[in-house]
Coordinates of C-alpha atoms and ligand atoms in Angstrom, one line a residue:
X1 CA -7.4 -23.2 -22.2
X2 CA -6.3 -26.4 -20.6
X3 CA -8.3 -28.0 -17.7
X4 CA -5.3 -30.2 -16.6
X5 CA -5.2 -30.6 -12.8
X6 CA -9.1 -30.8 -12.6
X7 CA -8.9 -34.6 -12.3
X8 CA -6.1 -35.9 -10.5
X9 CA -3.6 -38.7 -11.8
X10 CA -4.8 -41.6 -10.1
X11 CA -2.4 -43.0 -7.4
X12 CA -4.5 -45.8 -6.4
X13 CA -4.7 -49.1 -8.8
X14 CA -7.9 -49.6 -10.5
X15 CA -10.6 -51.5 -9.1
X16 CA -11.9 -52.3 -12.5
X17 CA -10.9 -55.8 -13.5
X18 CA -9.3 -55.8 -16.6
X19 CA -7.9 -59.0 -18.3
X20 CA -7.8 -59.1 -22.1
X21 CA -8.3 -63.0 -22.0
X22 CA -11.8 -62.9 -20.0
X23 CA -12.6 -59.8 -22.1
X24 CA -12.4 -61.6 -25.2
X25 CA -14.5 -64.6 -24.1
X26 CA -17.4 -62.3 -23.7
X27 CA -16.9 -59.5 -26.1
X28 CA -17.0 -60.3 -30.0
X29 CA -13.7 -59.9 -31.6
X30 CA -14.7 -57.1 -34.3
X31 CA -11.7 -54.9 -33.0
X32 CA -7.9 -55.4 -32.9
X33 CA -7.5 -53.9 -29.9
X34 CA -4.0 -52.4 -28.2
X35 CA -3.5 -54.3 -25.1
X36 CA -4.3 -51.2 -22.3
X37 CA -7.5 -50.3 -20.6
X38 CA -8.2 -46.3 -20.2
X39 CA -10.2 -45.5 -17.3
X40 CA -9.5 -42.0 -16.6
X41 CA -8.9 -38.7 -18.4
X42 CA -8.8 -34.8 -17.9
X43 CA -8.3 -32.6 -20.9
X44 CA -5.8 -34.1 -23.2
X45 CA -4.5 -36.6 -20.9
X46 CA -5.7 -40.2 -20.1
X47 CA -4.6 -42.8 -17.6
X48 CA -4.7 -46.5 -18.1
X49 CA -5.6 -49.1 -15.3
X50 CA -2.0 -49.4 -14.5
X51 CA -1.7 -45.5 -13.8
X52 CA 0.3 -44.9 -16.9
X53 CA -0.4 -41.4 -18.3
X54 CA -1.1 -40.9 -21.8
X55 CA -1.3 -37.7 -24.2
X56 CA -4.3 -38.3 -26.0
X57 CA -3.8 -37.6 -29.8
X58 CA -6.9 -39.9 -30.8
X59 CA -9.5 -38.4 -28.7
X60 CA -11.9 -41.0 -29.2
X61 CA -11.1 -40.9 -32.9
X62 CA -11.7 -37.4 -33.7
X63 CA -14.6 -37.1 -31.5
X64 CA -13.8 -35.5 -27.9
X65 CA -13.5 -31.9 -29.2
X66 CA -13.4 -30.4 -25.6
X67 CA -11.1 -33.4 -24.2
X68 CA -11.9 -35.3 -21.5
X69 CA -14.2 -34.4 -18.2
X70 CA -14.6 -31.0 -19.8
X71 CA -16.5 -28.9 -17.0
X72 CA -18.9 -27.8 -19.8
X73 CA -19.7 -31.6 -20.7
X74 CA -19.8 -32.6 -16.8
X75 CA -22.2 -29.9 -16.2
X76 CA -24.5 -30.3 -19.6
X77 CA -24.5 -34.3 -18.8
X78 CA -25.5 -33.7 -15.3
X79 CA -28.3 -31.2 -16.0
X80 CA -30.0 -33.2 -18.9
X81 CA -30.2 -36.5 -17.2
X82 CA -31.6 -35.0 -13.9
X83 CA -34.2 -33.3 -16.1
X84 CA -35.0 -35.5 -19.1
X85 CA -32.9 -37.8 -21.1
X86 CA -35.3 -39.7 -23.5
X87 CA -38.9 -39.7 -24.4
X88 CA -39.0 -40.4 -28.3
X89 CA -39.6 -38.5 -31.0
X90 CA -43.7 -39.0 -30.7
X91 CA -43.4 -35.8 -29.0
X92 CA -41.7 -32.4 -29.8
X93 CA -38.2 -32.2 -28.5
X94 CA -37.0 -28.7 -27.5
X95 CA -33.5 -29.3 -27.0
X96 CA -33.5 -31.0 -30.6
X97 CA -35.1 -27.8 -32.0
X98 CA -32.2 -25.8 -30.1
X99 CA -29.5 -28.0 -31.7
X100 CA -30.9 -27.7 -35.0
X101 CA -31.1 -23.8 -34.9
X102 CA -27.7 -23.8 -33.8
X103 CA -26.3 -26.0 -36.7
X104 CA -28.7 -24.1 -39.2
X105 CA -27.4 -20.6 -37.9
X106 CA -23.8 -21.7 -38.6
X107 CA -24.0 -23.8 -41.9
X108 CA -25.6 -23.8 -45.3
X109 CA -28.4 -25.8 -43.8
X110 CA -31.9 -25.0 -43.8
X111 CA -33.1 -28.6 -41.8
X112 CA -31.7 -31.1 -39.8
X113 CA -32.6 -34.6 -39.0
X114 CA -30.8 -36.4 -36.0
X115 CA -29.6 -40.2 -35.5
X116 CA -27.0 -41.6 -33.5
X117 CA -23.9 -42.3 -35.6
X118 CA -22.0 -41.2 -38.8
X119 CA -23.2 -44.4 -40.7
X120 CA -26.6 -43.7 -39.5
X121 CA -26.3 -40.1 -40.8
X122 CA -25.0 -41.2 -44.2
X123 CA -27.7 -43.9 -44.1
X124 CA -30.4 -41.2 -44.0
X125 CA -28.6 -39.1 -46.8
X126 CA -28.4 -42.2 -49.0
X127 CA -32.1 -42.9 -48.3
X128 CA -33.0 -39.2 -49.0
X129 CA -31.0 -39.2 -52.4
X130 CA -33.0 -42.5 -53.7
X131 CA -36.2 -40.9 -52.9
X132 CA -34.9 -37.5 -54.4
X133 CA -33.9 -39.5 -57.5
X134 CA -37.3 -41.6 -57.9
X135 CA -39.5 -38.7 -57.4
X136 CA -37.6 -35.4 -58.6
X137 CA -35.3 -36.6 -61.1
X138 CA -37.8 -39.5 -62.2
X139 CA -34.9 -42.0 -62.3
X140 CA -36.0 -45.8 -61.8
X141 CA -32.4 -47.0 -60.8
X142 CA -30.8 -43.8 -59.0
X143 CA -27.0 -44.4 -58.7
X144 CA -25.0 -42.8 -56.0
X145 CA -21.2 -42.0 -57.0
X146 CA -18.7 -42.3 -54.1
X147 CA -14.9 -42.1 -54.1
X148 CA -12.3 -44.9 -54.0
X149 CA -10.5 -44.9 -50.6
X150 CA -13.6 -43.2 -49.1
X151 CA -15.0 -44.3 -45.8
X152 CA -18.8 -43.5 -44.9
X153 CA -19.6 -46.2 -42.1
X154 CA -20.1 -50.2 -41.6
X155 CA -24.1 -50.7 -42.1
X156 CA -24.7 -52.6 -45.3
X157 CA -25.4 -49.3 -47.5
X158 CA -22.6 -47.2 -46.0
X159 CA -20.1 -50.2 -46.2
X160 CA -21.0 -50.5 -50.0
X161 CA -20.9 -46.6 -50.1
X162 CA -17.3 -46.9 -48.8
X163 CA -14.8 -47.2 -51.7
X164 CA -12.4 -49.7 -50.0
X165 CA -12.7 -53.6 -50.8
X166 CA -11.2 -54.5 -47.6
X167 CA -14.3 -53.3 -45.6
X168 CA -16.7 -55.1 -48.0
X169 CA -14.9 -58.7 -48.4
X170 CA -17.3 -61.5 -47.2
X171 CA -20.3 -59.3 -46.8
X172 CA -21.7 -59.4 -50.3
X173 CA -24.2 -59.3 -51.9
X174 CA -23.8 -55.5 -51.3
X175 CA -26.3 -52.9 -51.5
X176 CA -27.0 -52.0 -55.4
X177 CA -26.7 -48.6 -56.8
X178 CA -23.1 -47.7 -55.8
X179 CA -20.3 -46.5 -58.2
X180 CA -17.0 -45.6 -57.5
X181 CA -14.6 -43.1 -59.0
X182 CA -11.3 -41.7 -58.2
X183 CA -11.0 -38.8 -55.5
X184 CA -9.9 -35.4 -56.5
X185 CA -10.2 -36.4 -60.2
X186 CA -12.4 -34.4 -62.5
X187 CA -12.3 -36.4 -65.5
X188 CA -13.1 -39.5 -63.9
X189 CA -16.5 -37.7 -62.1
X190 CA -17.1 -36.2 -65.8
X191 CA -17.1 -39.5 -67.5
X192 CA -19.0 -41.4 -64.8
X193 CA -21.9 -39.0 -64.8
X194 CA -22.1 -39.0 -68.7
X195 CA -21.7 -42.9 -68.9
X196 CA -23.9 -43.8 -66.2
X197 CA -26.9 -42.3 -67.8
X198 CA -28.6 -45.5 -69.6
X199 CA -32.0 -46.5 -69.8
X200 CA -33.4 -46.9 -66.4
X201 CA -29.9 -46.0 -64.7
X202 CA -28.7 -42.3 -63.9
X203 CA -26.7 -40.6 -61.5
X204 CA -29.1 -39.2 -58.7
X205 CA -26.2 -38.1 -56.1
X206 CA -22.6 -37.6 -55.4
X207 CA -21.5 -38.8 -52.0
X208 CA -17.8 -37.4 -51.0
X209 CA -15.8 -36.2 -47.7
X210 CA -14.3 -32.5 -48.1
X211 CA -11.2 -34.4 -46.7
X212 CA -10.7 -38.4 -46.9
X213 CA -10.4 -39.1 -43.1
X214 CA -10.0 -43.0 -42.9
X215 CA -8.7 -43.2 -46.3
X216 CA -5.3 -41.3 -45.4
X217 CA -6.0 -37.7 -44.6
X218 CA -6.6 -36.6 -48.0
X219 CA -7.9 -33.0 -48.3
X220 CA -9.8 -32.3 -51.3
X221 CA -9.0 -30.2 -54.3
X222 CA -10.6 -26.6 -54.5
X223 CA -10.9 -27.0 -58.5
X224 CA -12.5 -30.7 -58.1
X225 CA -15.0 -29.6 -55.7
X226 CA -16.0 -26.5 -57.7
X227 CA -16.4 -28.8 -60.7
X228 CA -18.7 -31.1 -58.5
X229 CA -20.7 -28.3 -57.8
X230 CA -21.1 -27.0 -61.1
X231 CA -21.9 -30.6 -62.5
X232 CA -24.5 -30.9 -59.9
X233 CA -26.1 -27.6 -60.8
X234 CA -26.3 -28.4 -64.4
X235 CA -27.7 -32.0 -63.9
X236 CA -30.0 -31.7 -60.6
X237 CA -27.6 -34.4 -59.1
X238 CA -27.7 -34.2 -55.3
X239 CA -24.2 -33.2 -53.7
X240 CA -23.7 -34.9 -50.5
X241 CA -20.8 -34.1 -48.2
X242 CA -19.7 -36.5 -45.3
X243 CA -18.6 -34.4 -42.6
X244 CA -18.7 -36.9 -40.1
X245 CA -14.8 -36.7 -39.3
X246 CA -13.9 -33.2 -40.7
X247 CA -16.7 -31.6 -39.5
X248 CA -17.6 -29.3 -36.1
X249 CA -14.4 -27.4 -36.1
X250 CA -12.0 -30.2 -36.7
X251 CA -10.8 -28.6 -39.9
X252 CA -10.1 -25.1 -38.2
X253 CA -13.1 -24.1 -39.7
X254 CA -16.7 -25.3 -38.5
X255 CA -17.1 -27.5 -41.7
X256 CA -14.9 -29.2 -44.1
X257 CA -16.7 -27.5 -47.3
X258 CA -15.6 -24.1 -45.8
X259 CA -12.2 -24.9 -47.3
X260 CA -13.3 -25.6 -50.6
X261 CA -15.4 -22.7 -51.6
X262 CA -18.7 -24.8 -52.1
X263 CA -21.7 -25.8 -50.4
X264 CA -23.3 -29.1 -50.6
X265 CA -27.2 -29.8 -51.0
X266 CA -26.8 -32.4 -47.9
X267 CA -24.1 -33.1 -45.5
X268 CA -23.7 -35.3 -42.4
X269 CA -22.1 -34.7 -39.0
X270 CA -21.3 -37.3 -36.1
X271 CA -18.0 -37.6 -34.6
X272 CA -17.4 -34.3 -33.0
X273 CA -20.9 -33.2 -33.0
X274 CA -21.6 -34.2 -29.3
X275 CA -17.9 -34.0 -27.9
X276 CA -17.9 -37.8 -27.2
X277 CA -21.3 -38.7 -26.6
X278 CA -23.4 -40.5 -29.6
X279 CA -25.2 -38.5 -31.8
X280 CA -25.4 -38.0 -35.8
X281 CA -26.9 -35.8 -38.0
X282 CA -28.1 -35.0 -41.3
X283 CA -28.4 -31.6 -42.8
X284 CA -30.3 -30.5 -46.0
X285 CA -30.0 -27.3 -47.8
X286 CA -33.1 -26.5 -50.0
X287 CA -34.3 -30.5 -50.4
X288 CA -36.3 -30.4 -46.8
X289 CA -39.2 -32.2 -47.6
X290 CA -38.2 -35.0 -49.4
X291 CA -39.2 -37.5 -46.6
X292 CA -42.8 -37.3 -45.3
X293 CA -43.5 -38.2 -41.7
X294 CA -43.0 -41.9 -41.2
X295 CA -40.6 -42.4 -44.0
X296 CA -37.5 -42.3 -42.0
X297 CA -36.9 -42.5 -38.0
X298 CA -34.7 -43.3 -35.0
X299 CA -36.0 -44.5 -31.5
X300 CA -33.0 -42.8 -29.9
X301 CA -32.3 -40.2 -32.5
X302 CA -32.0 -36.4 -31.2
X303 CA -33.4 -37.4 -27.6
X304 CA -33.3 -34.3 -25.0
X305 CA -29.9 -35.9 -23.5
X306 CA -27.3 -36.0 -26.6
X307 CA -29.1 -32.6 -28.1
X308 CA -28.8 -30.8 -24.6
X309 CA -25.1 -31.9 -24.1
X310 CA -24.3 -31.4 -28.1
X311 CA -25.7 -27.8 -27.9
X312 CA -23.3 -26.9 -25.1
X313 CA -20.5 -28.5 -27.0
X314 CA -21.5 -26.2 -30.0
X315 CA -21.8 -23.1 -27.7
X316 CA -18.4 -23.8 -26.0
X317 CA -16.5 -24.1 -29.6
X318 CA -18.0 -20.6 -30.3
X319 CA -17.7 -18.9 -26.8
X320 CA -14.3 -20.0 -26.5
X321 CA -13.3 -19.3 -29.9
X322 CA -11.8 -22.5 -30.0
X323 CA -11.6 -22.6 -33.8
X324 CA -8.8 -20.0 -33.7
X325 CA -6.9 -22.9 -31.3
X326 CA -7.3 -25.4 -34.0
X327 CA -5.9 -23.3 -36.7
X328 CA -2.8 -22.2 -34.9
X329 CA -2.1 -25.4 -33.1
X330 CA -3.0 -27.2 -36.3
X331 CA -0.4 -24.9 -37.9
X332 CA 2.2 -25.7 -35.3
X333 CA 1.8 -29.4 -35.2
X334 CA 2.3 -29.5 -39.2
X335 CA 5.5 -27.5 -38.7
X336 CA 6.7 -29.6 -36.2
X337 CA 5.9 -33.0 -38.1
X338 CA 7.6 -31.5 -41.1
X339 CA 10.9 -31.0 -39.6
X340 CA 10.4 -34.6 -38.0
X341 CA 9.8 -35.5 -41.5
X342 CA 13.3 -33.6 -42.7
X343 CA 15.0 -35.7 -39.9
X344 CA 14.0 -39.0 -41.3
X345 CA 13.6 -38.4 -45.0
X346 CA 14.0 -42.4 -45.9
X347 CA 11.0 -42.9 -43.8
X348 CA 8.5 -40.1 -44.1
X349 CA 7.1 -39.0 -47.5
X350 CA 4.5 -36.3 -46.5
X351 CA 2.4 -34.7 -43.8
X352 CA -0.8 -33.0 -44.7
X353 CA -4.0 -31.9 -43.1
X354 CA -6.3 -29.2 -42.2
X355 CA -6.4 -27.7 -38.5
X356 CA -6.1 -30.6 -36.1
X357 CA -6.6 -33.5 -38.5
X358 CA -3.4 -34.3 -40.0
X359 CA -1.4 -37.2 -41.4
X360 CA 2.0 -38.3 -41.5
X361 CA 2.6 -40.8 -44.5
X362 CA 5.4 -43.4 -44.4
X363 CA 7.1 -43.9 -47.6
X364 CA 5.6 -46.6 -49.7
X365 CA 8.5 -48.6 -50.5
X366 CA 9.7 -49.5 -46.9
X367 CA 8.3 -52.1 -44.8
X368 CA 7.6 -49.6 -41.6
X369 CA 3.9 -49.2 -41.1
X370 CA 1.6 -46.8 -39.4
X371 CA 0.4 -49.3 -36.7
X372 CA 4.1 -49.7 -35.8
X373 CA 4.9 -46.1 -35.5
X374 CA 1.3 -45.9 -33.4
X375 CA 2.7 -48.7 -31.2
X376 CA 6.1 -47.3 -30.6
X377 CA 4.5 -43.8 -29.8
X378 CA 2.0 -45.6 -27.1
X379 CA 4.8 -46.9 -25.3
X380 CA 6.5 -43.4 -24.8
X381 CA 3.0 -42.4 -23.7
X382 CA 1.3 -40.5 -26.7
X383 CA -2.0 -42.2 -28.3
X384 CA -2.1 -41.8 -31.9
X385 CA -4.1 -43.7 -34.5
X386 CA -3.4 -45.1 -38.2
X387 CA -5.6 -43.8 -41.3
X388 CA -4.8 -46.9 -43.4
X389 CA -1.7 -49.1 -43.6
X390 CA 0.8 -46.2 -44.0
X391 CA -0.6 -43.0 -42.6
X392 CA -0.2 -42.0 -39.1
X393 CA -3.2 -39.5 -38.0
X394 CA -3.2 -36.8 -35.4
X395 CA -6.7 -35.8 -34.1
X396 CA -6.0 -34.4 -30.6
X397 CA -9.1 -32.6 -28.8
X398 CA -9.7 -29.2 -30.2
X399 CA -8.6 -27.4 -26.9
X400 CA -5.2 -28.7 -27.2
X401 CA -2.2 -26.5 -26.0
X402 CA 1.2 -25.5 -27.6
X403 CA 2.9 -27.3 -24.9
X404 CA 1.0 -30.5 -25.2
X405 CA 1.7 -30.4 -29.3
X406 CA 5.2 -29.9 -28.4
X407 CA 5.4 -32.9 -26.1
X408 CA 4.0 -35.2 -28.8
X409 CA 6.5 -33.8 -31.4
X410 CA 9.1 -34.7 -29.0
X411 CA 7.5 -38.3 -28.6
X412 CA 6.8 -38.6 -32.3
X413 CA 10.7 -37.9 -32.9
X414 CA 11.7 -40.5 -29.9
X415 CA 9.4 -43.2 -31.4
X416 CA 10.9 -42.7 -34.9
X417 CA 14.5 -42.7 -33.6
X418 CA 13.7 -45.9 -31.7
X419 CA 12.0 -47.7 -34.9
X420 CA 14.9 -46.6 -37.2
X421 CA 17.7 -47.2 -34.9
Ligands
PLP1 C1 -16.3 -42.5 -38.7 C2 -16.7 -42.2 -40.1 C3 -18.0 -42.4 -40.4 C4 -18.9 -43.4 -39.8 O1 -19.3 -43.1 -38.5 P1 -19.5 -44.2 -37.1 O2 -20.0 -43.2 -36.1 O3 -18.5 -45.1 -37.0 O4 -21.0 -44.9 -37.8 C5 -18.6 -42.0 -41.6 N1 -17.9 -41.2 -42.4 C6 -16.8 -40.8 -41.9 C7 -16.2 -39.8 -43.1 C8 -16.2 -41.2 -40.8 O5 -14.9 -40.6 -40.3

């Protein structure tokens, strides 16, 4: 399954000028960046402008499901750009129809809407939920419940939906109509649904991640999600799952909700959907005619280019039985990380996750941070990404091999040995 060797390790220095100071003079400082620039990739490996090789367990933040320079993507991108790449939604886009059909054939959904990112997909779901609240439930002020420690995006509505004050600071006034409850807490959600039924205000939708990604790689509880489904069935409240990070095979099943034994009314996808090209989607089961023509749109959304490429990625996941690899390698990774945790009991408190989205949590009462572990691993040639201050996240391409997992485990062990010496 590995495609190493397709792209040779660069032996000549880069011809792309990279200088952090001049970069920062022209690009807004919205990101805290590590001091390297990556310029080439093949499979699960990338190389920086100095020619240093890294094993990539970030995969563009859980997007590059087929790794880098995968022949299927190279072929699909080339084919689609030569044929037609963008025409707008003024016309029928056959590739969009094909991708929607694939998603519907492989999920509980009946219909799809396409956009360009996770935040945009969630925006669409929020707008749909509000219209549903007004027109179907007849609520003057529909409320959307979301979870503390959630992450739903950076646009104004999705950053409001995100139950983490650190992302909202200085951006108030936030969008009204959101209320937060503790994740995996049945009593909290029951209380909120009852208490928020007052005058013109009522809950119209519950928006949650099947596994909280950015919030620290926290899987949902089966009992909690079963109760969410019951509450929504009893009240008509829409159940919306944000599958942006955990969906499209990352969890070892195609959708995160398959781990929880319940189906949502609406779910969103983005990160892994196009294997690293920018695409987002909102899927709906049953409630497909809430939006009327002209009520929601995106200029780039679902263009021939992204849909043609995403369809090739989807078909490859299936044809090459990649979900089985995700399950097997995920198990192997967690076993290895748990063995490492046993070696450093004063530092590591827990290893958890599904498939190839896993987190290693650092003990709360010690100063060591996830960012420090990530930095130490990077120095040793392994790319990782924090999920909050105390959790190190492992989200390699879904084609990762056992040998690559073993190499990553060895590197994490080495990085921890250095940090704790
Ligand atoms: C990354 C992420 C988003 C936001 O996606 P963007 O493409 O960055 O807008 C939303 N929800 C979840 C669960 C995510 O992980």
